[in-house]
Structures are given as C-alpha cells and as structure tokens.
PDB file of C-alpha atoms in Angstrom:
ATOM      1  CA  MET A   1     -13.358  -9.758   8.519  1.00  0.00           C
ATOM      2  CA  LEU A   2     -11.595  -9.966  12.027  1.00  0.00           C
ATOM      3  CA  LYS A   3     -12.747 -12.915  12.491  1.00  0.00           C
ATOM      4  CA  HIS A   4     -11.247 -14.627   9.282  1.00  0.00           C
ATOM      5  CA  PHE A   5      -8.098 -12.703  10.156  1.00  0.00           C
ATOM      6  CA  LEU A   6      -7.984 -13.792  13.817  1.00  0.00           C
ATOM      7  CA  LEU A   7      -8.641 -17.601  12.614  1.00  0.00           C
ATOM      8  CA  ASN A   8      -5.459 -17.643  10.192  1.00  0.00           C
ATOM      9  CA  ILE A   9      -3.515 -16.444  12.807  1.00  0.00           C
ATOM     10  CA  LEU A  10      -4.920 -19.224  14.919  1.00  0.00           C
ATOM     11  CA  LEU A  11      -4.153 -21.694  12.144  1.00  0.00           C
ATOM     12  CA  THR A  12      -0.575 -20.373  11.961  1.00  0.00           C
ATOM     13  CA  PHE A  13       0.332 -20.468  15.277  1.00  0.00           C
ATOM     14  CA  VAL A  14      -1.388 -23.857  15.284  1.00  0.00           C
ATOM     15  CA  TRP A  15       0.723 -25.207  12.191  1.00  0.00           C
ATOM     16  CA  VAL A  16       4.348 -23.581  13.874  1.00  0.00           C
ATOM     17  CA  ALA A  17       3.063 -25.196  17.326  1.00  0.00           C
ATOM     18  CA  LEU A  18       2.506 -28.680  15.279  1.00  0.00           C
ATOM     19  CA  THR A  19       5.944 -28.253  13.394  1.00  0.00           C
ATOM     20  CA  GLY A  20       7.913 -27.654  15.980  1.00  0.00           C
ATOM     21  CA  GLN A  21      10.176 -25.249  14.459  1.00  0.00           C
ATOM     22  CA  LEU A  22       9.605 -21.561  15.197  1.00  0.00           C
ATOM     23  CA  ASN A  23      11.186 -19.471  12.146  1.00  0.00           C
ATOM     24  CA  TYR A  24      10.411 -17.153   9.692  1.00  0.00           C
ATOM     25  CA  VAL A  25       9.344 -19.157   6.651  1.00  0.00           C
ATOM     26  CA  ASN A  26       7.455 -21.206   8.842  1.00  0.00           C
ATOM     27  CA  PHE A  27       5.226 -18.760   9.808  1.00  0.00           C
ATOM     28  CA  PHE A  28       4.811 -17.877   6.759  1.00  0.00           C
ATOM     29  CA  PHE A  29       3.607 -20.867   4.629  1.00  0.00           C
ATOM     30  CA  GLY A  30       1.460 -21.338   7.991  1.00  0.00           C
ATOM     31  CA  GLY A  31      -0.115 -18.313   7.517  1.00  0.00           C
ATOM     32  CA  ILE A  32      -0.770 -19.032   3.290  1.00  0.00           C
ATOM     33  CA  MET A  33      -1.909 -22.758   4.913  1.00  0.00           C
ATOM     34  CA  GLY A  34      -3.915 -21.101   6.736  1.00  0.00           C
ATOM     35  CA  PHE A  35      -5.892 -18.689   4.844  1.00  0.00           C
ATOM     36  CA  PHE A  36      -6.076 -21.218   2.230  1.00  0.00           C
ATOM     37  CA  ILE A  37      -8.087 -23.524   4.324  1.00  0.00           C
ATOM     38  CA  LEU A  38     -10.186 -20.445   5.442  1.00  0.00           C
ATOM     39  CA  TRP A  39     -11.000 -19.737   1.702  1.00  0.00           C
ATOM     40  CA  LEU A  40     -12.201 -23.452   1.114  1.00  0.00           C
ATOM     41  CA  LEU A  41     -14.354 -23.249   4.832  1.00  0.00           C
ATOM     42  CA  ALA A  42     -16.208 -20.153   3.051  1.00  0.00           C
ATOM     43  CA  ARG A  43     -16.342 -20.547  -0.248  1.00  0.00           C
ATOM     44  CA  ASN A  44     -20.162 -21.134  -0.080  1.00  0.00           C
ATOM     45  CA  SER A  45     -20.524 -18.167   2.406  1.00  0.00           C
ATOM     46  CA  PRO A  46     -22.086 -15.462   1.225  1.00  0.00           C
ATOM     47  CA  LYS A  47     -20.123 -12.449  -0.644  1.00  0.00           C
ATOM     48  CA  LYS A  48     -19.996 -10.144   2.817  1.00  0.00           C
ATOM     49  CA  GLU A  49     -18.808 -12.987   4.813  1.00  0.00           C
ATOM     50  CA  LYS A  50     -15.613 -13.184   2.129  1.00  0.00           C
ATOM     51  CA  GLU A  51     -14.364  -9.724   2.052  1.00  0.00           C
ATOM     52  CA  TYR A  52     -11.278 -10.808   3.375  1.00  0.00           C
ATOM     53  CA  PHE A  53     -10.027 -13.413   0.736  1.00  0.00           C
ATOM     54  CA  TYR A  54     -10.272 -10.600  -1.420  1.00  0.00           C
ATOM     55  CA  ARG A  55      -9.043  -7.655   0.617  1.00  0.00           C
ATOM     56  CA  VAL A  56      -5.888  -9.926   1.662  1.00  0.00           C
ATOM     57  CA  PRO A  57      -4.324  -9.920  -1.871  1.00  0.00           C
ATOM     58  CA  LYS A  58      -5.230  -6.458  -2.267  1.00  0.00           C
ATOM     59  CA  ILE A  59      -2.997  -5.630   0.479  1.00  0.00           C
ATOM     60  CA  LEU A  60       0.018  -8.073  -0.411  1.00  0.00           C
ATOM     61  CA  SER A  61       0.012  -6.602  -4.067  1.00  0.00           C
ATOM     62  CA  PHE A  62      -0.078  -2.972  -2.632  1.00  0.00           C
ATOM     63  CA  ILE A  63       2.450  -3.719  -0.038  1.00  0.00           C
ATOM     64  CA  CYS A  64       4.714  -5.137  -2.852  1.00  0.00           C
ATOM     65  CA  TYR A  65       4.165  -2.521  -5.015  1.00  0.00           C
ATOM     66  CA  PHE A  66       4.673   0.340  -2.930  1.00  0.00           C
ATOM     67  CA  PHE A  67       8.545  -2.111  -1.761  1.00  0.00           C
ATOM     68  CA  ILE A  68       9.266  -1.322  -5.560  1.00  0.00           C
ATOM     69  CA  ASP A  69       7.944   1.953  -5.853  1.00  0.00           C
ATOM     70  CA  MET A  70       9.864   3.089  -2.596  1.00  0.00           C
ATOM     71  CA  LEU A  71      13.342   1.285  -4.191  1.00  0.00           C
ATOM     72  CA  LYS A  72      13.371   3.472  -6.963  1.00  0.00           C
ATOM     73  CA  ALA A  73      13.015   6.591  -5.403  1.00  0.00           C
ATOM     74  CA  ASN A  74      16.108   5.997  -2.764  1.00  0.00           C
ATOM     75  CA  TRP A  75      17.625   4.630  -5.985  1.00  0.00           C
ATOM     76  CA  GLU A  76      16.620   7.771  -7.468  1.00  0.00           C
ATOM     77  CA  VAL A  77      17.782   9.891  -4.535  1.00  0.00           C
ATOM     78  CA  ALA A  78      20.947   8.395  -3.875  1.00  0.00           C
ATOM     79  CA  LYS A  79      21.823   8.735  -7.817  1.00  0.00           C
ATOM     80  CA  ASP A  80      21.230  12.073  -7.887  1.00  0.00           C
ATOM     81  CA  VAL A  81      23.544  12.373  -4.123  1.00  0.00           C
ATOM     82  CA  ILE A  82      26.210  10.853  -5.176  1.00  0.00           C
ATOM     83  CA  THR A  83      27.055  12.166  -8.944  1.00  0.00           C
ATOM     84  CA  PRO A  84      28.706  15.144  -8.502  1.00  0.00           C
ATOM     85  CA  ASN A  85      25.692  17.122 -10.433  1.00  0.00           C
ATOM     86  CA  TYR A  86      22.158  17.404  -9.628  1.00  0.00           C
ATOM     87  CA  HIS A  87      19.461  16.417 -11.615  1.00  0.00           C
ATOM     88  CA  THR A  88      16.697  17.433  -9.600  1.00  0.00           C
ATOM     89  CA  THR A  89      13.702  19.571 -11.082  1.00  0.00           C
ATOM     90  CA  PRO A  90      11.611  20.206  -8.078  1.00  0.00           C
ATOM     91  CA  GLY A  91       8.087  21.716  -8.020  1.00  0.00           C
ATOM     92  CA  ILE A  92       5.104  21.944  -6.120  1.00  0.00           C
ATOM     93  CA  ILE A  93       1.644  20.261  -7.263  1.00  0.00           C
ATOM     94  CA  LYS A  94      -1.971  20.594  -6.354  1.00  0.00           C
ATOM     95  CA  TYR A  95      -3.238  17.387  -5.961  1.00  0.00           C
ATOM     96  CA  HIS A  96      -6.923  16.601  -5.464  1.00  0.00           C
ATOM     97  CA  MET A  97      -8.159  13.196  -3.874  1.00  0.00           C
ATOM     98  CA  GLU A  98     -10.564  10.918  -3.800  1.00  0.00           C
ATOM     99  CA  ALA A  99      -9.957   9.872  -0.339  1.00  0.00           C
ATOM    100  CA  LYS A 100     -12.757  11.472   1.895  1.00  0.00           C
ATOM    101  CA  THR A 101     -12.418  10.124   5.401  1.00  0.00           C
ATOM    102  CA  ASP A 102      -9.793  11.235   7.610  1.00  0.00           C
ATOM    103  CA  PHE A 103      -8.344   7.783   8.085  1.00  0.00           C
ATOM    104  CA  GLU A 104      -7.788   7.422   4.272  1.00  0.00           C
ATOM    105  CA  ILE A 105      -6.858  10.940   4.009  1.00  0.00           C
ATOM    106  CA  THR A 106      -3.947  10.143   6.949  1.00  0.00           C
ATOM    107  CA  MET A 107      -2.901   7.335   5.121  1.00  0.00           C
ATOM    108  CA  LEU A 108      -2.328   7.949   1.786  1.00  0.00           C
ATOM    109  CA  THR A 109      -0.345  11.465   2.976  1.00  0.00           C
ATOM    110  CA  ASN A 110       1.570   8.593   4.926  1.00  0.00           C
ATOM    111  CA  ILE A 111       2.934   6.576   1.878  1.00  0.00           C
ATOM    112  CA  ILE A 112       3.601   9.284  -0.066  1.00  0.00           C
ATOM    113  CA  ALA A 113       5.570  11.430   2.453  1.00  0.00           C
ATOM    114  CA  LEU A 114       7.333   7.864   2.609  1.00  0.00           C
ATOM    115  CA  THR A 115       8.416   7.841  -0.889  1.00  0.00           C
ATOM    116  CA  PRO A 116      12.113   9.503  -1.008  1.00  0.00           C
ATOM    117  CA  GLY A 117      12.090  12.666  -3.174  1.00  0.00           C
ATOM    118  CA  THR A 118       8.202  13.691  -1.422  1.00  0.00           C
ATOM    119  CA  MET A 119       6.817  15.612   0.560  1.00  0.00           C
ATOM    120  CA  VAL A 120       3.132  16.574   1.756  1.00  0.00           C
ATOM    121  CA  ILE A 121       3.233  20.366   2.551  1.00  0.00           C
ATOM    122  CA  ASP A 122      -0.251  20.793   3.208  1.00  0.00           C
ATOM    123  CA  ILE A 123      -4.012  19.581   3.332  1.00  0.00           C
ATOM    124  CA  ALA A 124      -6.382  21.899   2.414  1.00  0.00           C
ATOM    125  CA  ASP A 125      -8.929  22.945   5.148  1.00  0.00           C
ATOM    126  CA  ASP A 126     -12.169  21.304   2.840  1.00  0.00           C
ATOM    127  CA  LYS A 127      -9.565  17.827   2.607  1.00  0.00           C
ATOM    128  CA  SER A 128     -10.428  18.382  -0.895  1.00  0.00           C
ATOM    129  CA  TYR A 129      -6.753  18.350  -2.111  1.00  0.00           C
ATOM    130  CA  VAL A 130      -3.041  18.158  -0.982  1.00  0.00           C
ATOM    131  CA  TYR A 131       0.104  20.302  -1.484  1.00  0.00           C
ATOM    132  CA  ILE A 132       2.661  18.000  -2.802  1.00  0.00           C
ATOM    133  CA  HIS A 133       6.593  19.112  -2.902  1.00  0.00           C
ATOM    134  CA  THR A 134       8.479  16.566  -4.973  1.00  0.00           C
ATOM    135  CA  MET A 135      12.177  16.647  -6.295  1.00  0.00           C
ATOM    136  CA  TYR A 136      11.415  15.503  -9.261  1.00  0.00           C
ATOM    137  CA  LEU A 137       8.566  16.854 -11.099  1.00  0.00           C
ATOM    138  CA  LYS A 138       9.936  16.343 -15.228  1.00  0.00           C
ATOM    139  CA  ASP A 139       5.432  15.392 -16.446  1.00  0.00           C
ATOM    140  CA  LYS A 140       2.923  17.314 -14.049  1.00  0.00           C
ATOM    141  CA  GLU A 141       0.395  15.374 -15.714  1.00  0.00           C
ATOM    142  CA  ARG A 142       2.244  12.138 -15.719  1.00  0.00           C
ATOM    143  CA  PHE A 143       2.737  12.124 -11.772  1.00  0.00           C
ATOM    144  CA  ILE A 144      -1.104  13.068 -10.762  1.00  0.00           C
ATOM    145  CA  ASN A 145      -1.899  11.078 -13.145  1.00  0.00           C
ATOM    146  CA  ARG A 146       0.224   8.255 -11.738  1.00  0.00           C
ATOM    147  CA  LEU A 147      -0.534   9.010  -8.116  1.00  0.00           C
ATOM    148  CA  ARG A 148      -3.916   8.660  -8.851  1.00  0.00           C
ATOM    149  CA  GLU A 149      -3.966   5.425 -10.858  1.00  0.00           C
ATOM    150  CA  ARG A 150      -1.103   3.341  -9.229  1.00  0.00           C
ATOM    151  CA  THR A 151      -1.642   4.322  -5.395  1.00  0.00           C
ATOM    152  CA  GLU A 152      -4.857   6.509  -4.815  1.00  0.00           C
ATOM    153  CA  LYS A 153      -6.777   4.038  -6.154  1.00  0.00           C
ATOM    154  CA  LYS A 154      -4.832   0.688  -4.920  1.00  0.00           C
ATOM    155  CA  LEU A 155      -4.929   2.302  -1.489  1.00  0.00           C
ATOM    156  CA  LEU A 156      -8.969   2.952  -0.942  1.00  0.00           C
ATOM    157  CA  ALA A 157      -9.662  -0.248  -2.830  1.00  0.00           C
ATOM    158  CA  ILE A 158      -8.041  -1.417   0.612  1.00  0.00           C
ATOM    159  CA  LEU A 159     -10.063   1.153   2.865  1.00  0.00           C
ATOM    160  CA  ARG A 160     -12.651   0.521   1.221  1.00  0.00           C
TER     161      ARG A 160
END
C-alpha cells in the first residue's frame, strides 16, 4: 500500500512538472490521474496489492462525512450561543467501543473530541469503553447508534 501511495505522489509531481502550473487544482487533478493510472496497472494484481485502491475512496468518504458532521455540530453550537435561550441537554454516556488497539482508540477519541459539543472524559483501564460528554443528548440510544454506525465503523474500515 505504501508503494502505491508513494508512486501516486510521484506521478502527481510528474504531472505538475509536465504542465508547468503549480496550483491546487493541478495537484488535485494530478493526484486523481496518478490514482487511475496506478489502478489500471494493478487491475490484474493479487487482492493484497489492490488494498490501496479500496482504502483511498473510504478515506475520502470519511473525510467528507466528518467535515459535514463537523459543520452541522458547529452550526448547532453557534446557533445555541447566539440565541438568547440555551437549548442544551447535556449528558454523559458510557460508550462500548469496537476499537481495540491503542491507535484505533486514539483516532476514535480524537474524532469524537474534534466534533463541537462532544468531549471524551475517560477511557476505561481495559480499553473497552469510554465516557463521552455531549451538549445535546436528546436520545441516548440514537446518539450511540449514530456514533457506532456512522463514525466508528467507517473509521475502523479505514484502519483495519
């Protein structure tokens, strides 16, 4: 996977050098072109060699999802700060994680903490659950299911 990533970066820089235009659009287009060239060359390779081509779309999808989720959370917090009455319903939940390694737990807790209105309070000693404080806890089960289905599963699909 690292080999394909480095080749993709190399092809991106080759594209930028050939076009002679150093800008973001050209880097983006060169990256996409490099990805598709490598994908075409690796079509008949074993599945292990194609892991990069499955993981990159998942990463981009997760980044888009997280960006949209962060915008929604920022809007909700900003709206609550600007209006005269507070509409917060704070709560603390105990969330049982599927993440097992230290890296997976760290990434999950950072994603949770980066979202406005949520904060990780504590991680259990056996690393099986975390306590999360949220400013807007209207339905505990819905919050847990949304975190599990939309955030943790997508993140673990990238990391594993």
